[in-house]
Amino acid sequence: MAVSDHVSLDEFMEGVKKRNPGQEEFIQAVREVSQDIFDFIEDKEEYHEAQILRRIVEPDRIVSFRVCWEDDNHNVRVQRGWRVQNNNAIGPYKGGIRFHPTVNESVLKFLAFEQTFKNSLTGLPMGGGKGGSNFNPRGKSDSEVMRFCQSFMTELCRHIGPDVDVPAGDIGVGSREIGYMFGQYKRITNRWEGVLTGKGQEYGGSKMRPEATGYGAVYFLCNMLRHRDEEIDGKTAIISGSGNVALHAAEKFRQLGGKVLTLSDSDGFIHDPDGIDEEKLEWIKDLKMNRRGRISEYANEFSSAEFHEGKRPWHVEADCALPCATQNELEEEGAKALVDNGVLAVAEGANMPSTLDAVEVFHDAKIMYGPGKAANAGGVAVSGLEMSQNSERISWQHERLHDMLTELMGDIHDKCVEYGEIDDGPDNYVDYVKGANVAGFKKVADAMLAFGVI
Ligand code: NDP
């Protein structure tokens, strides 16, 4: 007779900690998801008997490898690369590649775990994965980045494929890096196939992919506001980061009639009380994407703005907040400042930017809080559509993709409401974290049940 898996959340988490020593980010992500799943599966014996929760927190496999490359001074450099193939129950592994000095196995495991639920939420057939390296592209020449990317792909190409695992970009991996990696994959395998997404539009990239994560986060925010009879027009926003996600979120928020007050990078944030208008945003895009400059330069260019060195923007008063830089950038103290200043809604463009303590502050204050796995799923959704276009050898038009993105974000919002609405007050408060976790989990878990014990 099988023994079912009725342990307490704390006992379960003790086991996770023991099996993953020192992997703080991964443990944090597992705890955040598990507390909701525990409630959901409490009376569902089939999940307990099949030990679904224990199986879902164990990645299918992790590949770790040495990446050697030569810098411009002919020094041999050694980095570590990884691919975490977390779960392919509902489709090929799918998730970005991150190049940043903070990358380690714990960070990639947390990202691959979150990605599994996010991809499930999109409704598209994509499993969850994530990869990267502790390589820092900042300050490197184009040739150095090219040599690194080629070396990284020389090993990675053995583990990926259009029906196996389809990586994309993430922090530190934009169109330049994707181009170098795709070129190397093609050279080694002699196959042109949709093995990476976020490609240039000349060679199979999807229209709307660059904008999709940032725009999608703002559409998710729109849906949350609409649920409370509010809209973006006339509202202010604090945005962190100044990369792909942050800049496109700022662009869409502004286009919908809102005013963006802040952007940041790892040096600090700029606060422009006059708002970052279209012209200013174009200037920042050129600064960040072409000149690879620092956000502090904005305050030298535009006298209406101030640069706050080493600080984060959460103390600035605004109606909405969109953390779009990196994990754990919004801590309890920042969350309290946002709530004290009357923020209405927080929509996460980044992955897990809010700590567990910060999330608790949002829940206690009952503000609208859209976690990254729901709010930033537009990026991977359009990546999924890039895979479909590559398989069909066809390229869809901008308008069609834009409509699909808008619809997808609405569907994701509705799934969160379906599983997260708490019917205990006049406002029908929605616990979007719970809604996203349960909806994302259910599809993956049911697929795993169908496969038996594997
Ligand atoms: P980019 O590399 O384009 O930009 C990252 C931004 O975050 C930069 O402004 C960077 O500043 C800042 N940043 C990075 N690390 C830190 C840090 N430790 N402290 C403060 N600021 C930091 O990345 P993306 O915009 O693509 O990604 C941003 C977030 O969104 C990530 O969490 C990513 O996982 C998530 N995401 C991205 C998707 C996409 O489609 N690109 C899809 C879904 C989620 P600096 O230049 O100083 O390093």
PDB file of N, CA and C in Angstrom, residues 322-386:
ATOM      1  N   LEU A 322       6.391  49.192 -10.850  1.00  0.00           N
ATOM      2  CA  LEU A 322       6.760  48.078 -11.733  1.00  0.00           C
ATOM      3  C   LEU A 322       8.242  47.762 -11.523  1.00  0.00           C
ATOM      4  N   PRO A 323       8.548  46.816 -10.614  1.00  0.00           N
ATOM      5  CA  PRO A 323       9.952  46.427 -10.448  1.00  0.00           C
ATOM      6  C   PRO A 323      10.391  45.602 -11.654  1.00  0.00           C
ATOM      7  N   CYS A 324      11.373  46.108 -12.391  1.00  0.00           N
ATOM      8  CA  CYS A 324      11.743  45.476 -13.671  1.00  0.00           C
ATOM      9  C   CYS A 324      13.247  45.245 -13.778  1.00  0.00           C
ATOM     10  N   ALA A 325      13.974  45.174 -12.638  1.00  0.00           N
ATOM     11  CA  ALA A 325      15.431  44.998 -12.730  1.00  0.00           C
ATOM     12  C   ALA A 325      15.836  43.558 -12.435  1.00  0.00           C
ATOM     13  N   THR A 326      15.718  43.141 -11.151  1.00  0.00           N
ATOM     14  CA  THR A 326      16.283  41.834 -10.815  1.00  0.00           C
ATOM     15  C   THR A 326      15.617  41.262  -9.557  1.00  0.00           C
ATOM     16  N   GLN A 327      16.059  40.052  -9.151  1.00  0.00           N
ATOM     17  CA  GLN A 327      15.416  39.409  -8.001  1.00  0.00           C
ATOM     18  C   GLN A 327      15.771  40.115  -6.686  1.00  0.00           C
ATOM     19  N   ASN A 328      14.825  40.080  -5.749  1.00  0.00           N
ATOM     20  CA  ASN A 328      15.017  40.607  -4.390  1.00  0.00           C
ATOM     21  C   ASN A 328      15.469  42.064  -4.345  1.00  0.00           C
ATOM     22  N   GLU A 329      15.025  42.860  -5.291  1.00  0.00           N
ATOM     23  CA  GLU A 329      15.391  44.281  -5.285  1.00  0.00           C
ATOM     24  C   GLU A 329      14.379  45.096  -4.465  1.00  0.00           C
ATOM     25  N   LEU A 330      13.267  44.482  -4.092  1.00  0.00           N
ATOM     26  CA  LEU A 330      12.224  45.201  -3.341  1.00  0.00           C
ATOM     27  C   LEU A 330      12.012  44.460  -2.026  1.00  0.00           C
ATOM     28  N   GLU A 331      12.560  45.048  -0.950  1.00  0.00           N
ATOM     29  CA  GLU A 331      12.515  44.377   0.352  1.00  0.00           C
ATOM     30  C   GLU A 331      11.381  44.952   1.187  1.00  0.00           C
ATOM     31  N   GLU A 332      11.242  44.410   2.416  1.00  0.00           N
ATOM     32  CA  GLU A 332      10.126  44.784   3.288  1.00  0.00           C
ATOM     33  C   GLU A 332      10.024  46.306   3.467  1.00  0.00           C
ATOM     34  N   GLU A 333      11.169  46.928   3.691  1.00  0.00           N
ATOM     35  CA  GLU A 333      11.178  48.367   3.972  1.00  0.00           C
ATOM     36  C   GLU A 333      10.664  49.152   2.751  1.00  0.00           C
ATOM     37  N   GLY A 334      11.078  48.748   1.563  1.00  0.00           N
ATOM     38  CA  GLY A 334      10.619  49.401   0.343  1.00  0.00           C
ATOM     39  C   GLY A 334       9.125  49.179   0.139  1.00  0.00           C
ATOM     40  N   ALA A 335       8.668  47.959   0.457  1.00  0.00           N
ATOM     41  CA  ALA A 335       7.240  47.650   0.306  1.00  0.00           C
ATOM     42  C   ALA A 335       6.407  48.519   1.249  1.00  0.00           C
ATOM     43  N   LYS A 336       6.920  48.677   2.483  1.00  0.00           N
ATOM     44  CA  LYS A 336       6.180  49.520   3.448  1.00  0.00           C
ATOM     45  C   LYS A 336       6.112  50.962   2.954  1.00  0.00           C
ATOM     46  N   ALA A 337       7.218  51.438   2.388  1.00  0.00           N
ATOM     47  CA  ALA A 337       7.230  52.817   1.872  1.00  0.00           C
ATOM     48  C   ALA A 337       6.189  52.968   0.759  1.00  0.00           C
ATOM     49  N   LEU A 338       6.107  51.968  -0.112  1.00  0.00           N
ATOM     50  CA  LEU A 338       5.126  52.030  -1.202  1.00  0.00           C
ATOM     51  C   LEU A 338       3.700  52.094  -0.637  1.00  0.00           C
ATOM     52  N   VAL A 339       3.419  51.220   0.331  1.00  0.00           N
ATOM     53  CA  VAL A 339       2.073  51.154   0.901  1.00  0.00           C
ATOM     54  C   VAL A 339       1.764  52.460   1.652  1.00  0.00           C
ATOM     55  N   ASP A 340       2.730  52.947   2.433  1.00  0.00           N
ATOM     56  CA  ASP A 340       2.515  54.203   3.178  1.00  0.00           C
ATOM     57  C   ASP A 340       2.236  55.364   2.232  1.00  0.00           C
ATOM     58  N   ASN A 341       2.833  55.302   1.046  1.00  0.00           N
ATOM     59  CA  ASN A 341       2.616  56.379   0.067  1.00  0.00           C
ATOM     60  C   ASN A 341       1.371  56.161  -0.777  1.00  0.00           C
ATOM     61  N   GLY A 342       0.605  55.119  -0.459  1.00  0.00           N
ATOM     62  CA  GLY A 342      -0.690  54.925  -1.111  1.00  0.00           C
ATOM     63  C   GLY A 342      -0.644  54.253  -2.468  1.00  0.00           C
ATOM     64  N   VAL A 343       0.372  53.403  -2.712  1.00  0.00           N
ATOM     65  CA  VAL A 343       0.421  52.739  -4.017  1.00  0.00           C
ATOM     66  C   VAL A 343      -0.834  51.870  -4.205  1.00  0.00           C
ATOM     67  N   LEU A 344      -1.349  51.846  -5.435  1.00  0.00           N
ATOM     68  CA  LEU A 344      -2.566  51.062  -5.709  1.00  0.00           C
ATOM     69  C   LEU A 344      -2.222  49.651  -6.154  1.00  0.00           C
ATOM     70  N   ALA A 345      -1.167  49.555  -6.976  1.00  0.00           N
ATOM     71  CA  ALA A 345      -0.880  48.263  -7.607  1.00  0.00           C
ATOM     72  C   ALA A 345       0.614  48.115  -7.875  1.00  0.00           C
ATOM     73  N   VAL A 346       1.076  46.850  -7.738  1.00  0.00           N
ATOM     74  CA  VAL A 346       2.469  46.513  -8.067  1.00  0.00           C
ATOM     75  C   VAL A 346       2.414  45.393  -9.105  1.00  0.00           C
ATOM     76  N   ALA A 347       3.063  45.596 -10.242  1.00  0.00           N
ATOM     77  CA  ALA A 347       3.124  44.534 -11.265  1.00  0.00           C
ATOM     78  C   ALA A 347       4.592  44.270 -11.558  1.00  0.00           C
ATOM     79  N   GLU A 348       5.009  43.015 -11.408  1.00  0.00           N
ATOM     80  CA  GLU A 348       6.430  42.688 -11.507  1.00  0.00           C
ATOM     81  C   GLU A 348       6.838  42.361 -12.942  1.00  0.00           C
ATOM     82  N   GLY A 349       7.697  43.208 -13.514  1.00  0.00           N
ATOM     83  CA  GLY A 349       8.285  42.897 -14.814  1.00  0.00           C
ATOM     84  C   GLY A 349       9.451  41.938 -14.649  1.00  0.00           C
ATOM     85  N   ALA A 350      10.174  42.053 -13.523  1.00  0.00           N
ATOM     86  CA  ALA A 350      11.325  41.175 -13.262  1.00  0.00           C
ATOM     87  C   ALA A 350      10.837  39.874 -12.646  1.00  0.00           C
ATOM     88  N   ASN A 351      11.763  38.921 -12.492  1.00  0.00           N
ATOM     89  CA  ASN A 351      11.446  37.659 -11.829  1.00  0.00           C
ATOM     90  C   ASN A 351      11.758  37.766 -10.344  1.00  0.00           C
ATOM     91  N   MET A 352      10.767  37.522  -9.513  1.00  0.00           N
ATOM     92  CA  MET A 352      10.890  37.542  -8.049  1.00  0.00           C
ATOM     93  C   MET A 352      11.616  38.786  -7.523  1.00  0.00           C
ATOM     94  N   PRO A 353      11.244  39.983  -7.979  1.00  0.00           N
ATOM     95  CA  PRO A 353      11.911  41.182  -7.454  1.00  0.00           C
ATOM     96  C   PRO A 353      11.548  41.476  -6.004  1.00  0.00           C
ATOM     97  N   SER A 354      10.380  40.977  -5.538  1.00  0.00           N
ATOM     98  CA  SER A 354       9.960  41.262  -4.165  1.00  0.00           C
ATOM     99  C   SER A 354      10.324  40.089  -3.254  1.00  0.00           C
ATOM    100  N   THR A 355      10.889  40.403  -2.092  1.00  0.00           N
ATOM    101  CA  THR A 355      11.202  39.345  -1.128  1.00  0.00           C
ATOM    102  C   THR A 355       9.887  38.823  -0.525  1.00  0.00           C
ATOM    103  N   LEU A 356       9.963  37.676   0.161  1.00  0.00           N
ATOM    104  CA  LEU A 356       8.747  37.125   0.785  1.00  0.00           C
ATOM    105  C   LEU A 356       8.161  38.124   1.779  1.00  0.00           C
ATOM    106  N   ASP A 357       9.029  38.833   2.537  1.00  0.00           N
ATOM    107  CA  ASP A 357       8.541  39.835   3.516  1.00  0.00           C
ATOM    108  C   ASP A 357       7.809  40.967   2.813  1.00  0.00           C
ATOM    109  N   ALA A 358       8.328  41.384   1.682  1.00  0.00           N
ATOM    110  CA  ALA A 358       7.684  42.470   0.936  1.00  0.00           C
ATOM    111  C   ALA A 358       6.305  42.027   0.441  1.00  0.00           C
ATOM    112  N   VAL A 359       6.232  40.788  -0.031  1.00  0.00           N
ATOM    113  CA  VAL A 359       4.954  40.280  -0.540  1.00  0.00           C
ATOM    114  C   VAL A 359       3.919  40.255   0.595  1.00  0.00           C
ATOM    115  N   GLU A 360       4.384  39.891   1.776  1.00  0.00           N
ATOM    116  CA  GLU A 360       3.471  39.860   2.929  1.00  0.00           C
ATOM    117  C   GLU A 360       2.914  41.260   3.214  1.00  0.00           C
ATOM    118  N   VAL A 361       3.778  42.266   3.086  1.00  0.00           N
ATOM    119  CA  VAL A 361       3.321  43.652   3.298  1.00  0.00           C
ATOM    120  C   VAL A 361       2.220  43.986   2.295  1.00  0.00           C
ATOM    121  N   PHE A 362       2.408  43.593   1.040  1.00  0.00           N
ATOM    122  CA  PHE A 362       1.383  43.893   0.023  1.00  0.00           C
ATOM    123  C   PHE A 362       0.081  43.177   0.342  1.00  0.00           C
ATOM    124  N   HIS A 363       0.193  41.906   0.754  1.00  0.00           N
ATOM    125  CA  HIS A 363      -1.022  41.150   1.060  1.00  0.00           C
ATOM    126  C   HIS A 363      -1.748  41.733   2.262  1.00  0.00           C
ATOM    127  N   ASP A 364      -0.991  42.079   3.304  1.00  0.00           N
ATOM    128  CA  ASP A 364      -1.620  42.643   4.510  1.00  0.00           C
ATOM    129  C   ASP A 364      -2.358  43.933   4.176  1.00  0.00           C
ATOM    130  N   ALA A 365      -1.755  44.725   3.281  1.00  0.00           N
ATOM    131  CA  ALA A 365      -2.367  46.020   2.931  1.00  0.00           C
ATOM    132  C   ALA A 365      -3.446  45.850   1.852  1.00  0.00           C
ATOM    133  N   LYS A 366      -3.577  44.607   1.346  1.00  0.00           N
ATOM    134  CA  LYS A 366      -4.566  44.298   0.296  1.00  0.00           C
ATOM    135  C   LYS A 366      -4.447  45.208  -0.923  1.00  0.00           C
ATOM    136  N   ILE A 367      -3.215  45.503  -1.302  1.00  0.00           N
ATOM    137  CA  ILE A 367      -3.066  46.224  -2.567  1.00  0.00           C
ATOM    138  C   ILE A 367      -3.006  45.188  -3.693  1.00  0.00           C
ATOM    139  N   MET A 368      -3.210  45.627  -4.915  1.00  0.00           N
ATOM    140  CA  MET A 368      -3.150  44.689  -6.039  1.00  0.00           C
ATOM    141  C   MET A 368      -1.684  44.367  -6.301  1.00  0.00           C
ATOM    142  N   TYR A 369      -1.356  43.073  -6.262  1.00  0.00           N
ATOM    143  CA  TYR A 369       0.044  42.670  -6.429  1.00  0.00           C
ATOM    144  C   TYR A 369       0.142  41.537  -7.453  1.00  0.00           C
ATOM    145  N   GLY A 370       0.684  41.842  -8.609  1.00  0.00           N
ATOM    146  CA  GLY A 370       0.823  40.852  -9.698  1.00  0.00           C
ATOM    147  C   GLY A 370       2.235  40.296  -9.725  1.00  0.00           C
ATOM    148  N   PRO A 371       2.430  39.024  -9.314  1.00  0.00           N
ATOM    149  CA  PRO A 371       3.786  38.466  -9.270  1.00  0.00           C
ATOM    150  C   PRO A 371       4.339  38.256 -10.674  1.00  0.00           C
ATOM    151  N   GLY A 372       5.683  38.230 -10.753  1.00  0.00           N
ATOM    152  CA  GLY A 372       6.352  38.108 -12.046  1.00  0.00           C
ATOM    153  C   GLY A 372       5.858  36.945 -12.878  1.00  0.00           C
ATOM    154  N   LYS A 373       5.600  35.813 -12.248  1.00  0.00           N
ATOM    155  CA  LYS A 373       5.266  34.633 -13.064  1.00  0.00           C
ATOM    156  C   LYS A 373       3.968  34.843 -13.841  1.00  0.00           C
ATOM    157  N   ALA A 374       3.136  35.775 -13.391  1.00  0.00           N
ATOM    158  CA  ALA A 374       1.947  36.115 -14.179  1.00  0.00           C
ATOM    159  C   ALA A 374       2.200  37.388 -14.988  1.00  0.00           C
ATOM    160  N   ALA A 375       2.677  38.428 -14.310  1.00  0.00           N
ATOM    161  CA  ALA A 375       2.744  39.752 -14.948  1.00  0.00           C
ATOM    162  C   ALA A 375       3.787  39.819 -16.065  1.00  0.00           C
ATOM    163  N   ASN A 376       4.885  39.048 -15.949  1.00  0.00           N
ATOM    164  CA  ASN A 376       5.895  39.171 -17.013  1.00  0.00           C
ATOM    165  C   ASN A 376       5.864  38.006 -18.010  1.00  0.00           C
ATOM    166  N   ALA A 377       4.766  37.248 -17.997  1.00  0.00           N
ATOM    167  CA  ALA A 377       4.692  36.065 -18.863  1.00  0.00           C
ATOM    168  C   ALA A 377       4.522  36.412 -20.344  1.00  0.00           C
ATOM    169  N   GLY A 378       4.292  37.684 -20.656  1.00  0.00           N
ATOM    170  CA  GLY A 378       4.112  38.076 -22.058  1.00  0.00           C
ATOM    171  C   GLY A 378       5.348  37.792 -22.894  1.00  0.00           C
ATOM    172  N   GLY A 379       6.519  37.890 -22.280  1.00  0.00           N
ATOM    173  CA  GLY A 379       7.766  37.660 -23.013  1.00  0.00           C
ATOM    174  C   GLY A 379       7.861  36.233 -23.496  1.00  0.00           C
ATOM    175  N   VAL A 380       7.684  35.311 -22.559  1.00  0.00           N
ATOM    176  CA  VAL A 380       7.823  33.911 -22.960  1.00  0.00           C
ATOM    177  C   VAL A 380       6.647  33.493 -23.851  1.00  0.00           C
ATOM    178  N   ALA A 381       5.503  34.142 -23.659  1.00  0.00           N
ATOM    179  CA  ALA A 381       4.363  33.807 -24.530  1.00  0.00           C
ATOM    180  C   ALA A 381       4.702  34.138 -25.990  1.00  0.00           C
ATOM    181  N   VAL A 382       5.271  35.324 -26.219  1.00  0.00           N
ATOM    182  CA  VAL A 382       5.620  35.664 -27.607  1.00  0.00           C
ATOM    183  C   VAL A 382       6.801  34.807 -28.084  1.00  0.00           C
ATOM    184  N   SER A 383       7.669  34.378 -27.155  1.00  0.00           N
ATOM    185  CA  SER A 383       8.711  33.413 -27.537  1.00  0.00           C
ATOM    186  C   SER A 383       8.070  32.118 -28.028  1.00  0.00           C
ATOM    187  N   GLY A 384       7.011  31.697 -27.339  1.00  0.00           N
ATOM    188  CA  GLY A 384       6.279  30.505 -27.773  1.00  0.00           C
ATOM    189  C   GLY A 384       5.714  30.708 -29.168  1.00  0.00           C
ATOM    190  N   LEU A 385       5.249  31.927 -29.424  1.00  0.00           N
ATOM    191  CA  LEU A 385       4.706  32.216 -30.757  1.00  0.00           C
ATOM    192  C   LEU A 385       5.839  32.273 -31.796  1.00  0.00           C
ATOM    193  N   GLU A 386       7.035  32.674 -31.358  1.00  0.00           N
ATOM    194  CA  GLU A 386       8.200  32.643 -32.273  1.00  0.00           C
ATOM    195  C   GLU A 386       8.512  31.188 -32.654  1.00  0.00           C
TER     196      GLU A 386
END
